[in-house]
Amino acid sequence: MGLTRVPGLLYGGDYNPEQWPEQVWQQDVRLMAEAGVNIVTVAVFSWSRLEPAPGVYEFDWLDRILDLLHGHGIAVDLATATATPPPWLVRQHPEVQPVDANGTRLEFGSRQGYCPSSPVFRDSTVRLARAMAERYRDHPALVMWHVGNEYGDHTVECFCEESARHFRRWLGDRYGTLDKLNAAWGTSCWGQHYTDWTQLSPPRKAPGPVNPTQVLDWRRFCSDALLACFEAEREVLKEVTPDLPVTTNFMSILHHLDYWKWAAAEDFVSDDAYPDPADPASYLKAALSYDLMRSLKQQPWLLLESAPGAVSWREVNVPKEPGAMRLHGLQALAHGSDGVMFFQWRQARYGPEKFHSAMLPHGGTDTRQWRETLALGADLRRLAEVAGTGTRADVALVLDWDSWWGLEAPESLPSNRLRLHQLLLSWYAPLHARGLAVDLTPPGRDLSAYRVVIAPNLYLCTAGQAAGLAAFPGQLVVGPFSGVVDAADQVHDGGPPGPLRGQLGLRVEEFWPIPDGVDQQLVTGDGTVLTTRTWSEWLTVDDAEVLARYRGGPLDGRPAVTRRGRATYLGCLPEDLTPVLDEVLAAAGLTGTDLPPGVELCRRGDLLFLLNHGTAPATVQLPTTGTDLLTGRHLHGSVHLAPRDAVVLKP
């Protein structure tokens, strides 16, 4: 058994029966059964249909659809329908609508139009969640709860007065006194000293740069405010239906929300993933985000939304090529998902998403899309034993949301070209190309299970975090612009790398960001020439070995990459990290697998996934003999993979 009471892998998608006459429902459930669909998500945007007036509930239509689905053996992921407030709530209480940083209250007519701090909005969501839980607590179709939808997508923050009051309460809980807040925010700079809590406000539009610690605390607060909305509904659901799992759909690697905190509040992690078919590197970005989902609770997760073909919100919405729907679904399984679900089941005829692809397209069942829907369902039935199995990783990448928020503050940094997602990908790509499993981890988690830990960036690094890294017995790599500030975004005494200095054996005297169009070279000890185009630092070594030095330019001859014991530091970001990574992996006794370009190798449980994301055929040497669960073929020696082909090998 996997994440729910449904056996095997989950397969289905968002289902919006309220968009269709009831005579269509019978056809839907018949085709779902034909495709092997065993679960659908229902009622995500149905608040206005379920509660057409305050306290007036109309559940009859939802009763009928849940009964119909259950009668055809299809389980339900029931949404609490609170993703978008209904028109009556907005018109009676316009204050629930969000206000932007310029002071403009946004209008009704899209989705997620709410202020996360609004007590009217929160109370209304809790009442609806309770009404739904009490009505459907014993319905046999219900196997999980889906709270809200894609928190942090359209509504990340609100700058209204209610949010300001909530922010002040949050700051009061964090700091206790104004003296402590003034010290943390450094308000003696630019004459910002506060003498009363009422003087504090969100970082609204101002004449110039806003206090960076105020902005950092605002990012923390906004993540917490949205989380409180989720937790309020979750509390009611757990009270009424304590045995049903509760989740909300994440949005891959999202800057706005601290997913480490959010995942702790969920029973299991679910994710929405929409890799761009026009981007040849999209499979790599998807793999990284899937590994984050698996790492958040260190257990299987669920791909709750993905696109069967084209989406409807990019400037150019390229469809997926034949076979890509299957390949992308198998990739999610390989990285720990216990199912493959889509937005959406039946393609809409109207609204902003009428051109978004679906498992059942406008053209019906005589279409390539429908044939691929059928084929993927058959594949998932063959792979049922994957559900519930885990992945063991020897390598971890450190991801810290406080560092991310501080690193990408809108102003006052030496350069705005250090982007954390790209830094993660820079290290992840060569690890992925070797078929090495990678976890992501917050800096405070126990690291003893890993042999290599890489922190691409820890701009914000506390003494406690540094102590945790120092206790790690394996190979540690720390990337540039790390150990710069403390939890209040204040530069550490003595400058960077702050509390990491003893472990790294160096000081960063000056940051030296590289202007556009300039290539800074560096040379390793064996003469390998590397190039960095983004960032460099003036390092002074205390007691570290120099592995590479800059060549040419103002840093000519100075250290660029160093090592002290098991800790390696990069004061730059080479375009090719392979020479540094190879040395670290060798020291850890890790080699990986030599894979053709575009081929992905993943191990989950005792199964080996081989996926060809490339446009050319590829031949892969098999590390073991076994049976391909997708075809029943017995394989040994090597396997030939056509473009977008896959093998799931069971020894």
XYZ file of C-alpha atoms in Angstrom:
651
model
C 0.000 0.000 0.000
C 1.260 3.469 -0.886
C 0.166 6.893 0.313
C -3.556 6.099 0.482
C -5.869 3.106 0.755
C -5.705 2.710 -3.027
C -3.447 -0.250 -3.889
C -0.575 0.152 -6.311
C 0.301 3.410 -8.045
C -2.154 6.298 -8.257
C -3.291 7.398 -11.718
C -5.737 10.145 -12.575
C -6.119 13.887 -12.562
C -8.141 16.946 -11.668
C -11.794 16.375 -12.501
C -14.202 19.311 -12.850
C -17.664 17.757 -13.302
C -19.347 21.063 -12.446
C -18.146 22.343 -15.827
C -20.206 19.696 -17.650
C -23.851 18.546 -17.846
C -24.562 15.426 -15.844
C -25.083 13.270 -18.914
C -21.338 13.674 -19.581
C -20.444 12.250 -16.160
C -21.430 8.706 -17.105
C -19.139 8.832 -20.125
C -16.338 10.242 -17.961
C -16.367 7.464 -15.385
C -16.637 4.796 -18.096
C -13.580 6.188 -19.883
C -11.701 6.612 -16.595
C -12.169 2.934 -15.875
C -11.034 2.074 -19.405
C -7.843 4.131 -18.939
C -7.019 2.576 -15.575
C -7.715 5.762 -13.622
C -8.069 4.913 -9.938
C -8.226 8.383 -8.348
C -9.350 11.891 -9.289
C -9.122 15.260 -7.554
C -12.522 16.900 -7.186
C -13.877 20.329 -6.119
C -10.661 22.389 -6.191
C -12.452 25.542 -7.399
C -15.998 24.702 -6.324
C -16.567 27.004 -3.347
C -19.149 29.158 -5.112
C -21.083 26.022 -6.162
C -20.911 24.342 -2.774
C -21.756 27.458 -0.749
C -23.719 29.823 -3.011
C -24.657 32.043 -0.045
C -23.226 32.403 3.455
C -23.886 29.185 5.368
C -26.070 27.777 2.598
C -24.590 24.532 1.295
C -25.515 22.681 -1.882
C -23.786 19.324 -1.751
C -26.253 17.280 -3.804
C -24.266 17.469 -7.036
C -21.055 16.519 -5.223
C -22.870 13.637 -3.514
C -23.885 12.296 -6.903
C -20.438 12.540 -8.454
C -18.716 10.887 -5.471
C -21.266 8.069 -5.535
C -20.777 7.660 -9.275
C -16.986 7.566 -8.999
C -17.077 5.052 -6.156
C -19.469 2.856 -8.125
C -16.835 2.596 -10.854
C -13.975 1.856 -8.469
C -12.448 5.349 -8.596
C -11.206 6.962 -5.381
C -11.423 10.671 -4.607
C -8.842 13.222 -3.505
C -11.384 15.716 -2.180
C -10.358 19.353 -2.214
C -11.698 21.695 0.435
C -12.626 24.069 -2.432
C -11.005 27.052 -0.706
C -8.524 27.951 -3.443
C -10.682 30.886 -4.552
C -13.297 32.743 -2.470
C -16.800 33.022 -3.978
C -18.160 36.316 -5.349
C -20.606 36.801 -2.469
C -17.770 36.715 0.079
C -15.690 39.217 -1.871
C -18.610 41.614 -2.380
C -19.746 41.422 1.235
C -16.185 41.672 2.536
C -13.993 43.418 -0.064
C -11.222 43.504 2.529
C -10.514 39.816 1.851
C -9.026 40.748 -1.536
C -5.217 41.247 -1.552
C -3.461 44.616 -1.800
C -0.217 44.971 -3.753
C 2.935 46.831 -2.679
C 1.682 50.008 -4.353
C -1.499 50.017 -2.265
C -3.860 48.837 -5.012
C -6.544 46.358 -3.960
C -6.775 43.642 -6.612
C -10.145 42.815 -8.157
C -12.159 39.623 -8.263
C -12.182 37.605 -11.483
C -9.126 35.334 -11.389
C -8.185 32.829 -8.688
C -6.451 32.881 -5.289
C -7.870 36.356 -4.705
C -7.494 36.535 -0.943
C -5.479 38.140 1.809
C -3.776 35.329 3.785
C -4.113 37.360 7.008
C -7.838 38.097 6.645
C -9.765 36.626 9.607
C -12.942 36.733 7.491
C -11.301 34.624 4.799
C -9.765 32.162 7.253
C -12.969 31.730 9.268
C -14.910 31.146 6.056
C -12.474 28.491 4.811
C -12.574 26.667 8.134
C -16.394 26.620 8.159
C -16.492 25.165 4.655
C -13.799 22.600 5.437
C -15.740 21.485 8.511
C -18.991 21.222 6.578
C -17.320 19.081 3.907
C -15.528 16.878 6.424
C -18.690 16.233 8.410
C -20.679 15.408 5.284
C -18.143 13.096 3.625
C -16.294 11.653 6.617
C -17.715 8.180 5.949
C -17.965 8.279 2.168
C -16.184 5.201 0.771
C -14.733 7.119 -2.213
C -12.819 9.575 -0.023
C -9.174 8.544 0.506
C -7.374 11.875 1.036
C -7.892 15.616 1.560
C -6.515 18.332 -0.677
C -6.364 21.733 1.075
C -6.362 24.916 -1.029
C -4.401 24.806 -4.255
C -0.858 25.806 -5.212
C -0.276 28.156 -2.288
C 2.061 30.968 -3.301
C 1.140 30.897 -6.975
C -0.942 34.022 -7.630
C -1.143 35.264 -4.038
C 2.182 35.369 -2.238
C 1.720 38.438 -0.075
C -0.744 41.163 0.837
C 0.141 44.694 1.963
C -3.215 45.722 3.441
C -3.671 47.049 6.975
C -4.858 43.650 8.236
C -1.635 42.118 6.925
C 0.321 44.931 8.579
C -1.309 44.169 11.934
C -0.600 40.466 11.463
C 3.021 41.243 10.539
C 3.415 43.279 13.738
C 2.078 40.390 15.822
C 4.458 38.016 14.032
C 7.376 40.367 14.707
C 6.342 40.668 18.346
C 6.406 36.880 18.693
C 9.815 36.727 16.990
C 11.607 39.521 18.823
C 9.636 40.165 21.985
C 10.765 43.784 22.355
C 11.299 46.728 20.051
C 14.879 47.017 21.293
C 15.609 43.527 19.981
C 13.872 44.274 16.701
C 15.778 47.539 16.254
C 19.038 45.707 16.926
C 18.213 42.916 14.477
C 17.047 45.277 11.747
C 19.954 47.672 12.250
C 17.561 50.607 12.324
C 20.275 53.079 13.277
C 21.068 52.976 9.552
C 19.113 55.571 7.571
C 17.278 56.794 10.659
C 14.761 53.965 10.915
C 14.671 53.502 14.714
C 11.187 52.417 15.834
C 9.655 53.599 19.128
C 6.204 52.000 18.852
C 4.978 48.764 17.282
C 2.337 50.649 15.308
C 5.121 52.335 13.331
C 6.064 49.028 11.704
C 4.674 48.154 8.293
C 5.183 45.678 5.462
C 7.919 46.626 2.964
C 5.581 48.599 0.739
C 6.800 50.633 -2.229
C 9.293 53.201 -0.910
C 11.457 55.959 -2.461
C 14.594 53.825 -2.319
C 15.967 50.491 -1.082
C 14.034 48.994 1.828
C 15.744 47.623 4.943
C 16.976 44.155 3.838
C 16.265 42.522 7.217
C 12.732 43.879 7.090
C 12.387 42.288 3.650
C 13.843 38.985 4.906
C 11.429 38.920 7.832
C 8.597 39.761 5.445
C 9.473 36.730 3.306
C 9.468 34.565 6.440
C 6.167 36.056 7.547
C 4.448 35.596 4.176
C 5.401 31.918 4.074
C 4.130 31.490 7.646
C 0.898 33.408 6.965
C -0.039 31.141 4.078
C 1.000 28.087 6.095
C -1.361 29.201 8.871
C -4.213 29.160 6.316
C -3.364 25.557 5.441
C -2.978 24.534 9.080
C -6.340 26.034 10.079
C -8.131 23.804 7.592
C -5.938 20.822 8.349
C -6.803 21.056 12.059
C -10.521 20.767 11.295
C -10.014 17.876 8.864
C -7.907 15.983 11.389
C -10.505 16.568 14.084
C -13.363 15.167 11.989
C -11.476 12.596 9.859
C -8.325 11.730 11.829
C -7.447 8.694 9.709
C -7.444 10.430 6.328
C -4.172 11.915 5.013
C -4.053 15.658 4.309
C -1.853 17.344 1.722
C -1.620 20.436 -0.436
C 0.019 20.624 -3.827
C 3.470 22.218 -3.888
C 4.942 23.944 -6.938
C 8.326 22.263 -7.360
C 11.227 24.427 -6.141
C 9.301 27.552 -5.184
C 11.101 30.630 -3.905
C 8.176 32.000 -1.910
C 7.447 29.217 0.609
C 9.761 27.407 3.025
C 8.838 23.889 2.023
C 10.795 22.352 4.915
C 8.298 23.951 7.324
C 5.331 23.239 5.073
C 6.173 19.563 4.601
C 6.291 19.065 8.356
C 2.616 20.081 8.485
C 1.520 17.588 5.791
C 0.864 13.874 6.016
C 2.628 13.441 2.695
C 4.123 15.741 0.078
C 2.395 16.319 -3.247
C 3.679 18.397 -6.132
C 2.604 20.075 -9.362
C 5.249 19.847 -12.083
C 5.146 21.447 -15.524
C 8.516 21.051 -17.270
C 8.683 23.021 -20.507
C 8.686 20.703 -23.558
C 10.618 23.377 -25.495
C 13.493 23.365 -22.972
C 15.978 20.518 -23.607
C 17.147 20.791 -19.976
C 13.651 20.567 -18.517
C 14.073 16.922 -17.514
C 17.073 17.896 -15.388
C 15.140 20.659 -13.619
C 12.268 18.256 -13.052
C 14.597 15.634 -11.583
C 16.006 18.161 -9.111
C 12.551 19.268 -7.984
C 11.369 15.652 -7.669
C 14.368 14.843 -5.497
C 13.392 17.778 -3.289
C 9.859 16.387 -2.967
C 11.242 12.993 -1.946
C 13.638 14.636 0.516
C 11.148 16.921 2.253
C 9.750 14.124 4.409
C 12.277 11.468 3.364
C 9.505 9.260 2.031
C 7.495 8.692 -1.181
C 5.481 11.636 -2.456
C 2.809 12.174 -5.118
C 2.878 13.952 -8.478
C -0.566 15.503 -8.093
C -0.555 17.636 -11.244
C 1.344 17.592 -14.507
C 0.486 18.310 -18.134
C -0.402 15.510 -20.548
C 0.621 17.847 -23.385
C 0.705 21.621 -23.717
C -0.076 24.110 -20.951
C -1.984 27.357 -21.458
C 0.090 29.950 -19.619
C 3.458 30.228 -21.385
C 4.055 32.755 -24.136
C 4.399 29.816 -26.532
C 2.702 26.613 -25.380
C 4.566 23.782 -27.066
C 2.891 20.350 -26.747
C 4.740 17.272 -25.587
C 6.091 15.072 -28.340
C 4.802 11.502 -28.702
C 6.020 9.404 -25.778
C 6.887 12.365 -23.551
C 3.770 12.040 -21.388
C 4.799 8.487 -20.534
C 8.476 9.318 -20.082
C 7.767 12.240 -17.759
C 5.429 10.116 -15.684
C 8.009 7.371 -15.352
C 10.602 9.963 -14.344
C 8.425 11.058 -11.428
C 8.106 7.417 -10.312
C 11.864 6.953 -10.590
C 12.393 9.875 -8.213
C 9.964 8.666 -5.572
C 6.397 9.509 -6.610
C 3.740 6.923 -5.819
C 1.606 7.955 -8.745
C 1.166 10.072 -11.861
C -1.690 12.568 -11.966
C -2.549 15.328 -14.390
C -4.316 18.569 -14.855
C -6.798 17.722 -16.108
C -9.108 14.783 -16.908
C -11.382 16.342 -19.540
C -10.222 19.361 -21.538
C -12.303 22.443 -20.725
C -14.447 24.177 -23.317
C -14.214 27.628 -21.739
C -12.188 29.715 -19.303
C -8.473 30.569 -19.079
C -7.448 26.895 -19.288
C -9.530 25.778 -22.271
C -6.364 25.225 -24.302
C -4.538 23.417 -21.496
C -4.121 19.765 -22.461
C -6.027 16.953 -20.774
C -6.035 13.176 -20.517
C -9.260 13.285 -22.564
C -8.814 16.060 -25.146
C -11.334 18.100 -27.122
C -11.022 15.587 -29.952
C -12.192 12.710 -27.753
C -10.961 9.135 -27.920
C -9.791 9.064 -31.549
C -6.657 11.081 -30.721
C -2.993 10.554 -30.017
C -3.490 12.054 -26.551
C -6.117 9.518 -25.572
C -4.040 6.621 -26.857
C -1.120 7.827 -24.720
C -3.453 8.125 -21.722
C -4.434 4.482 -22.165
C -0.833 3.345 -22.635
C 0.432 5.095 -19.492
C -2.352 3.582 -17.422
C -1.307 0.123 -18.602
C 2.340 0.846 -17.742
C 1.456 1.968 -14.225
C -0.442 -1.242 -13.577
C 2.685 -3.187 -14.583
C 4.726 -1.135 -12.107
C 2.395 -1.464 -9.107
C 5.152 -2.881 -6.909
C 7.014 0.439 -7.064
C 4.541 2.023 -4.626
C 5.972 2.650 -1.184
C 9.599 1.888 -2.059
C 12.412 4.292 -1.229
C 15.683 5.666 -2.574
C 19.061 5.740 -0.867
C 21.362 8.658 -1.665
C 25.050 9.112 -0.806
C 25.080 12.788 -1.845
C 23.078 15.697 -0.471
C 22.626 19.298 -1.591
C 21.929 21.867 1.113
C 18.919 24.110 0.480
C 18.006 26.789 3.016
C 15.107 29.155 2.352
C 16.447 31.922 4.620
C 19.660 31.936 2.592
C 17.647 31.897 -0.625
C 15.543 34.864 0.421
C 18.586 36.805 1.584
C 20.632 35.925 -1.488
C 17.920 37.147 -3.835
C 16.885 40.281 -1.978
C 15.900 42.911 -4.535
C 18.631 45.409 -3.650
C 21.890 46.045 -1.742
C 23.897 42.956 -2.792
C 27.245 42.944 -4.648
C 25.565 41.200 -7.595
C 22.084 39.962 -8.451
C 23.415 37.208 -10.717
C 23.843 34.558 -8.030
C 20.516 32.713 -8.259
C 20.079 29.783 -5.925
C 18.087 27.557 -8.268
C 20.820 27.866 -10.890
C 23.517 27.221 -8.270
C 21.729 24.020 -7.246
C 21.445 22.935 -10.877
C 25.139 23.633 -11.494
C 26.067 20.948 -8.974
C 23.109 18.676 -9.578
C 23.692 18.320 -13.331
C 27.055 16.495 -13.184
C 25.848 14.301 -10.310
C 22.719 13.413 -12.256
C 24.795 12.675 -15.366
C 26.671 10.038 -13.338
C 23.458 8.377 -12.148
C 24.159 9.308 -8.524
C 21.094 9.652 -6.313
C 20.881 13.061 -4.621
C 18.880 14.189 -1.607
C 18.257 17.781 -0.653
C 18.560 18.768 2.978
C 18.179 21.757 5.278
C 21.437 22.661 7.021
C 20.146 21.505 10.413
C 19.263 17.918 9.470
C 21.430 14.947 10.496
C 23.925 14.457 7.656
C 25.627 11.280 8.877
C 23.950 9.064 6.252
C 25.752 10.846 3.389
C 29.281 10.592 2.027
C 29.238 13.953 0.230
C 27.376 17.119 1.234
C 27.404 20.137 -1.083
C 26.188 23.574 -0.005
C 26.024 25.542 -3.292
C 25.345 28.649 -1.243
C 24.818 29.450 2.448
C 24.683 33.243 2.308
C 22.946 33.170 5.688
C 24.793 30.838 8.038
C 24.366 30.649 11.804
C 26.847 29.266 14.318
C 24.561 26.268 14.840
C 24.417 25.506 11.134
C 28.196 25.795 10.858
C 28.611 23.418 13.801
C 26.359 20.888 12.080
C 28.466 21.024 8.931
C 31.662 20.771 10.975
C 30.354 17.574 12.600
C 29.707 15.950 9.216
C 32.300 13.150 8.805
C 32.271 13.025 4.983
C 33.356 15.269 2.137
C 31.917 18.791 2.413
C 31.803 21.348 -0.415
C 30.830 24.982 0.216
C 30.070 27.311 -2.652
C 30.763 31.050 -3.007
C 29.192 33.910 -1.054
C 28.602 31.644 1.962
C 28.831 32.419 5.658
C 28.274 36.096 4.901
C 25.495 37.056 7.323
C 23.691 35.789 10.423
C 19.971 35.128 10.923
C 19.317 38.895 11.032
C 21.094 39.451 7.691
C 23.986 41.180 9.479
C 27.561 40.555 8.334
C 29.501 38.271 10.658
C 32.288 39.752 12.737
C 35.519 39.421 10.780
C 33.591 39.060 7.533
C 32.831 35.898 5.548
C 32.893 32.964 5.743
C 31.896 33.832 9.320
C 31.338 30.724 11.469
C 32.670 28.540 8.642
C 36.128 30.135 8.791
C 37.679 27.597 11.142
C 36.493 24.666 9.084
C 37.446 26.173 5.729
C 40.724 27.752 6.845
C 40.353 31.016 4.915
C 38.981 34.552 4.844
C 37.079 36.343 2.088
C 38.548 39.834 1.975
C 36.545 41.150 -0.974
C 33.753 40.045 -3.270
C 34.681 40.428 -6.931
C 31.566 39.938 -9.081
C 32.401 39.596 -12.757
C 30.922 42.088 -15.254
C 28.981 40.892 -18.268
C 31.170 39.770 -21.151
C 34.250 39.069 -18.997
C 35.709 35.563 -18.672
C 37.846 34.992 -15.582
C 40.093 31.964 -15.914
C 41.466 29.752 -13.160
C 43.981 26.923 -13.301
C 43.972 23.762 -11.202
C 47.085 22.076 -9.844
C 47.256 19.679 -12.797
C 47.001 22.530 -15.310
C 43.307 22.257 -16.139
C 41.935 25.627 -17.197
C 38.435 26.558 -16.019
C 36.322 29.649 -16.604
C 34.013 31.584 -14.297
C 31.729 34.268 -15.719
C 29.587 35.209 -12.732
C 31.486 35.519 -9.494
C 34.931 35.558 -7.898
C 36.372 36.416 -4.483
C 39.630 37.699 -3.043
C 40.579 34.854 -0.701
C 43.270 34.868 1.955
C 44.261 31.366 3.059
C 44.927 30.671 6.731
C 45.688 26.948 6.737
C 44.059 25.515 3.620
C 45.526 23.879 0.527
C 45.048 25.792 -2.729
C 43.525 23.596 -5.451
C 43.113 26.279 -8.123
C 44.270 29.867 -8.673
C 42.958 32.677 -10.842
C 44.878 33.386 -14.031
C 44.817 36.893 -15.423
C 42.708 39.798 -14.353
C 42.842 41.631 -11.015
C 42.897 38.354 -9.013
C 45.791 36.829 -10.973
C 47.546 34.188 -8.864
C 45.174 34.388 -5.934
C 43.408 31.276 -4.539
C 40.110 30.366 -6.186
C 39.411 26.840 -4.874
C 40.775 25.508 -1.569
C 40.615 22.467 0.648
C 41.137 22.017 4.350
C 40.842 18.406 5.489
C 37.525 17.128 4.160
C 36.156 20.606 3.376
C 36.438 22.194 -0.086
C 35.581 25.843 -0.742
C 34.939 27.554 -4.068
C 35.235 31.314 -4.151
C 33.864 31.247 -7.694
C 31.428 29.340 -9.869
C 33.281 27.554 -12.685
C 31.273 26.851 -15.800
C 32.557 23.269 -15.602
C 32.508 21.872 -12.071
C 33.618 18.398 -13.169
C 37.300 18.595 -12.113
C 36.367 19.777 -8.611
C 33.513 17.316 -8.293
C 35.557 14.353 -9.526
C 38.161 14.964 -6.840
C 35.515 15.185 -4.123
C 33.709 12.048 -5.307
C 36.963 10.111 -5.525
C 37.826 11.093 -1.963
C 34.405 9.789 -0.903
C 34.800 6.546 -2.856
C 31.981 7.364 -5.284
C 32.253 6.906 -9.036
C 28.796 6.714 -10.585
C 27.967 5.414 -14.050
C 29.100 6.582 -17.467
C 25.809 7.503 -19.174
C 25.094 8.729 -22.723
C 23.855 12.338 -22.979
C 20.203 12.681 -22.058
C 19.962 9.288 -20.358
C 18.834 9.166 -16.752
C 19.563 6.333 -14.327
C 17.676 6.061 -11.039
C 17.407 3.348 -8.432
C 14.258 3.000 -6.377
C 14.066 0.051 -4.044
C 15.572 -2.852 -5.985
C 14.412 -1.470 -9.346
C 16.607 0.310 -11.874
C 15.008 3.003 -14.067
C 16.676 3.948 -17.363
C 15.077 6.882 -19.193
C 16.207 8.371 -22.494
C 15.295 12.069 -22.585
C 17.499 12.651 -25.618
C 16.581 12.997 -29.272
C 18.932 10.207 -30.375
C 18.986 6.471 -29.606
C 21.311 5.432 -26.782
C 22.963 2.226 -25.640
C 23.492 1.709 -21.909
C 25.586 -0.956 -20.229
C 23.487 -2.674 -17.579
C 24.995 -3.111 -14.119
C 22.936 -6.271 -13.613
C 20.681 -8.693 -15.465
C 16.947 -8.660 -14.939
C 13.472 -8.301 -16.361
C 12.051 -5.117 -17.825
C 8.725 -4.705 -16.030
C 7.369 -2.584 -18.888
C 7.855 -5.225 -21.616
C 8.594 -8.500 -19.820
C 11.921 -8.814 -21.703
C 14.890 -10.421 -19.960
C 17.859 -8.073 -20.337
C 21.579 -8.488 -19.806
C 24.780 -6.864 -21.001
C 23.414 -3.704 -22.590
C 20.099 -2.196 -23.593
C 19.169 -0.034 -26.575
C 16.893 2.924 -25.781
C 15.067 4.806 -28.511
C 14.362 8.514 -27.919
C 11.824 8.916 -25.073
C 12.065 5.191 -24.335
C 12.400 3.660 -20.877
C 13.323 0.454 -19.073
C 12.419 -0.503 -15.503
C 14.742 -3.373 -14.629
C 13.968 -5.804 -11.840
C 16.999 -7.996 -10.926
